[in-house]
Tab-separated table of C-alpha atoms in Angstrom:
chain	number	residue	atom	x	y	z
A	27	MET	CA	-22.136	9.263	-6.840
A	28	LEU	CA	-19.489	11.413	-8.456
A	29	CYS	CA	-16.092	9.753	-8.226
A	30	LEU	CA	-13.041	11.446	-9.688
A	31	SER	CA	-9.446	10.234	-9.619
A	32	PHE	CA	-6.094	11.838	-9.138
A	33	VAL	CA	-4.373	13.889	-11.790
A	34	ALA	CA	-0.657	14.545	-11.799
A	35	PRO	CA	0.666	18.116	-12.111
A	36	ALA	CA	4.033	18.777	-13.703
A	37	GLN	CA	6.097	18.620	-10.508
A	38	THR	CA	8.038	15.383	-10.829
A	39	HIS	CA	11.504	14.293	-9.820
A	40	PHE	CA	12.914	10.886	-10.707
A	41	TYR	CA	16.394	9.518	-9.953
A	42	GLU	CA	17.803	6.073	-10.644
A	43	ASN	CA	21.256	5.067	-9.462
A	44	PRO	CA	23.490	4.683	-12.559
A	45	ASP	CA	24.733	1.395	-11.075
A	46	PHE	CA	21.203	0.077	-10.423
A	47	ASP	CA	21.567	-3.064	-12.547
A	48	GLN	CA	24.906	-3.952	-10.983
A	49	LEU	CA	23.745	-3.262	-7.410
A	50	THR	CA	20.508	-5.235	-7.785
A	51	ALA	CA	21.812	-8.158	-9.848
A	52	GLY	CA	21.386	-10.585	-6.962
A	53	HIS	CA	18.164	-9.165	-5.554
A	54	GLU	CA	15.376	-11.654	-4.920
A	55	ILE	CA	12.979	-9.957	-2.508
A	56	ILE	CA	12.080	-6.369	-1.600
A	57	ALA	CA	9.804	-4.899	1.072
A	58	ILE	CA	7.748	-1.761	1.623
A	59	VAL	CA	7.693	-0.206	5.088
A	60	PRO	CA	4.937	2.162	6.288
A	61	PHE	CA	5.326	5.668	4.891
A	62	SER	CA	5.781	8.663	7.164
A	63	ALA	CA	2.600	10.679	6.591
A	64	SER	CA	1.627	14.275	7.345
A	65	VAL	CA	-2.012	15.372	7.149
A	66	ASN	CA	-2.029	19.166	6.846
A	67	LEU	CA	-5.521	20.084	7.996
A	68	ARG	CA	-6.940	23.582	8.061
A	69	PRO	CA	-6.707	25.515	11.378
A	70	LYS	CA	-10.502	25.312	11.750
A	71	GLN	CA	-10.355	21.523	11.490
A	72	MET	CA	-7.442	21.260	13.902
A	73	LYS	CA	-9.504	22.914	16.667
A	74	ASP	CA	-11.657	19.797	16.931
A	75	ILE	CA	-8.839	17.247	16.741
A	76	SER	CA	-6.381	16.280	19.453
A	77	THR	CA	-2.692	15.644	18.866
A	78	GLU	CA	-3.284	11.948	19.512
A	79	GLN	CA	-6.132	11.786	16.997
A	80	LEU	CA	-4.029	13.502	14.335
A	81	ALA	CA	-1.129	11.101	15.000
A	82	LYS	CA	-3.482	8.132	14.619
A	83	MET	CA	-4.842	9.604	11.386
A	84	GLU	CA	-1.325	10.052	9.986
A	85	GLU	CA	-0.367	6.507	10.982
A	86	SER	CA	-3.431	5.216	9.117
A	87	GLU	CA	-2.414	7.181	6.020
A	88	GLY	CA	1.149	5.814	6.105
A	89	LEU	CA	-0.116	2.238	6.388
A	90	SER	CA	-2.628	2.855	3.611
A	91	ILE	CA	0.104	4.043	1.225
A	92	GLN	CA	2.178	0.980	2.134
A	93	SER	CA	-0.778	-1.306	1.421
A	94	ALA	CA	-1.660	0.360	-1.896
A	95	MET	CA	1.941	0.224	-3.091
A	96	TYR	CA	2.211	-3.446	-2.097
A	97	SER	CA	-0.954	-4.191	-4.106
A	98	TRP	CA	0.523	-2.405	-7.113
A	99	PHE	CA	3.789	-4.370	-7.010
A	100	LEU	CA	1.990	-7.652	-6.232
A	101	LYS	CA	-0.207	-7.258	-9.291
A	102	ARG	CA	2.907	-6.865	-11.488
A	103	GLU	CA	4.516	-9.838	-9.759
A	104	LYS	CA	1.507	-12.030	-10.539
A	105	GLN	CA	1.616	-10.834	-14.148
A	106	ASN	CA	5.274	-11.873	-14.289
A	107	LYS	CA	6.246	-8.253	-14.876
A	108	LEU	CA	8.445	-7.938	-11.787
A	109	LYS	CA	12.001	-9.229	-11.541
A	110	VAL	CA	11.830	-9.635	-7.738
A	111	LYS	CA	9.400	-10.888	-5.089
A	112	VAL	CA	7.625	-8.478	-2.749
A	113	GLN	CA	7.380	-9.325	0.933
A	114	ASP	CA	3.848	-9.422	2.331
A	115	THR	CA	3.214	-6.241	4.344
A	116	ASN	CA	1.820	-8.263	7.264
A	117	THR	CA	5.165	-10.039	7.516
A	118	THR	CA	7.072	-6.764	7.155
A	119	ASN	CA	5.089	-5.002	9.866
A	120	ALA	CA	5.196	-7.998	12.226
A	121	LEU	CA	8.996	-8.148	11.953
A	122	LEU	CA	9.220	-4.410	12.582
A	123	ARG	CA	6.984	-4.605	15.676
A	124	ARG	CA	8.932	-7.614	16.978
A	125	ASN	CA	12.035	-5.427	16.923
A	126	GLY	CA	10.325	-2.480	18.614
A	127	ILE	CA	9.951	-0.462	15.408
A	128	PHE	CA	6.729	1.474	14.894
A	129	THR	CA	5.619	4.350	12.695
A	130	GLU	CA	6.686	6.954	15.239
A	131	ASN	CA	10.280	5.715	15.560
A	132	LEU	CA	10.837	4.395	12.021
A	133	VAL	CA	12.998	7.438	11.222
A	134	ASP	CA	15.470	6.385	13.922
A	135	TYR	CA	16.634	3.476	11.763
A	136	THR	CA	18.676	3.592	8.589
A	137	PRO	CA	17.371	1.907	5.421
A	138	GLU	CA	20.218	-0.585	5.716
A	139	GLU	CA	19.179	-1.505	9.276
A	140	LEU	CA	15.516	-1.859	8.302
A	141	ALA	CA	16.331	-4.071	5.318
A	142	GLN	CA	18.455	-6.357	7.465
A	143	ILE	CA	15.825	-6.576	10.217
A	144	ILE	CA	13.069	-7.639	7.811
A	145	GLY	CA	15.412	-9.807	5.740
A	146	VAL	CA	15.145	-8.313	2.260
A	147	ASP	CA	17.514	-7.171	-0.469
A	148	ALA	CA	16.019	-3.675	-0.742
A	149	VAL	CA	13.518	-1.557	1.144
A	150	ILE	CA	10.959	0.921	-0.194
A	151	MET	CA	10.159	3.809	2.121
A	152	GLY	CA	9.162	7.445	1.935
A	153	THR	CA	7.027	10.348	3.006
A	154	PHE	CA	3.478	11.351	2.189
A	155	GLU	CA	1.923	14.802	2.637
A	156	THR	CA	-1.777	15.409	2.095
A	157	THR	CA	-4.339	18.128	2.759
A	158	LYS	CA	-6.968	15.585	3.799
A	159	PRO	CA	-6.810	11.875	4.635
A	160	MET	CA	-7.563	9.365	1.890
A	161	SER	CA	-7.581	6.048	3.733
A	162	GLU	CA	-11.167	5.015	4.433
A	163	GLY	CA	-10.765	4.864	8.208
A	164	ALA	CA	-8.977	8.181	8.563
A	165	SER	CA	-11.334	9.982	6.192
A	166	LEU	CA	-14.370	8.723	8.077
A	167	ALA	CA	-12.801	9.725	11.388
A	168	LEU	CA	-12.225	13.247	10.107
A	169	GLY	CA	-15.826	13.522	8.952
A	170	VAL	CA	-17.110	12.394	12.341
A	171	LEU	CA	-14.794	14.692	14.278
A	172	VAL	CA	-15.191	17.929	12.335
A	173	GLY	CA	-18.171	17.259	10.072
A	174	PHE	CA	-16.119	17.906	6.943
A	175	TYR	CA	-14.812	15.408	4.432
A	176	GLY	CA	-13.599	17.790	1.756
A	177	SER	CA	-13.988	17.446	-1.988
A	178	THR	CA	-10.461	18.229	-3.138
A	179	ASN	CA	-7.063	17.011	-2.094
A	180	LYS	CA	-3.428	17.724	-2.835
A	181	ALA	CA	-0.728	15.214	-2.055
A	182	ILE	CA	3.027	14.847	-2.399
A	183	VAL	CA	4.678	11.437	-2.280
A	184	ASN	CA	8.427	11.028	-1.965
A	185	MET	CA	9.379	7.375	-2.525
A	186	SER	CA	12.871	5.926	-2.215
A	187	ILE	CA	14.272	2.437	-2.743
A	188	PHE	CA	17.429	1.610	-0.811
A	189	ASN	CA	19.826	-1.291	-1.214
A	190	ALA	CA	20.255	-3.487	1.875
A	191	GLN	CA	24.018	-3.525	1.353
A	192	GLN	CA	25.514	-0.238	2.526
A	193	GLY	CA	22.070	1.362	2.176
A	194	GLU	CA	22.749	2.939	-1.229
A	195	LEU	CA	19.930	4.937	-2.766
A	196	LEU	CA	18.675	3.040	-5.813
A	197	ILE	CA	15.572	5.037	-6.752
A	198	ASN	CA	14.049	8.335	-5.676
A	199	TYR	CA	10.695	9.447	-7.017
A	200	ASN	CA	8.942	12.618	-5.891
A	201	LYS	CA	5.588	13.605	-7.340
A	202	ALA	CA	2.782	16.037	-6.537
A	203	VAL	CA	-0.781	15.090	-7.438
A	204	SER	CA	-4.239	16.594	-7.063
A	205	GLY	CA	-7.346	14.573	-6.331
A	206	SER	CA	-11.045	15.082	-5.938
A	207	MET	CA	-14.094	13.438	-4.409
A	208	GLY	CA	-13.795	9.666	-4.395
A	209	SER	CA	-10.001	9.590	-4.853
A	210	SER	CA	-8.211	6.967	-2.785
A	211	THR	CA	-4.713	5.775	-1.962
A	212	ASP	CA	-5.030	3.133	-4.692
A	213	ASP	CA	-5.816	5.896	-7.216
A	214	LEU	CA	-2.818	7.850	-5.957
A	215	ILE	CA	-0.373	4.967	-6.278
A	216	ASN	CA	-1.674	4.061	-9.737
A	217	VAL	CA	-1.064	7.623	-10.921
A	218	LEU	CA	2.362	7.759	-9.308
A	219	MET	CA	3.583	4.452	-10.629
A	220	ARG	CA	2.103	4.623	-14.122
A	221	LYS	CA	5.092	6.457	-15.582
A	222	ALA	CA	7.657	5.619	-12.933
A	223	SER	CA	7.304	1.892	-13.582
A	224	ARG	CA	8.727	2.349	-17.068
A	225	ARG	CA	11.925	3.676	-15.522
A	226	ILE	CA	12.286	1.370	-12.517
A	227	SER	CA	14.441	-1.521	-13.613
A	228	TYR	CA	12.721	-3.969	-11.250
A	229	VAL	CA	9.711	-3.808	-13.583
A	230	LYS	CA	9.947	-5.722	-16.850
């Protein structure tokens, strides 16, 4: 079966706080919260999908990005290429739920508040826009609902890392990518982080 990965177009924006090293000197653990996802389906597809189904699909995408990014950081941590620990996403999400924080109301909390609630030194969060879902569950649901899986995909990820103290922005990384049949969230994160990791000071 043909399986092609993501490629990264030229649109890239990267920012690192000039005081990153000073602000993160005492950092020991960071966490990734679910991303806020938007699945921009075609009007024809939307006719067969309810608002609730679309919301569930977007939630699945946001959790999938969180999981793929955690796997990426965890791999570097195990290779001793990461200067900090990464909180397990199950722990992160359990602490969020315990405090009444879910995907739909995540935007009501500041990065500083989220970091304090889950007990970390910095929090990774962001937005994800895609023209078709990539997480296995959401993609299958779309195929069942509208009979169309799609062979191409465009996605934009906007990732930010915020300091727990005062909520300062440490890193912002915005990148547009294009994918094709067989591309997944793991492919997406690998493409996104391949170059960014060289400029994120958490990574050795």
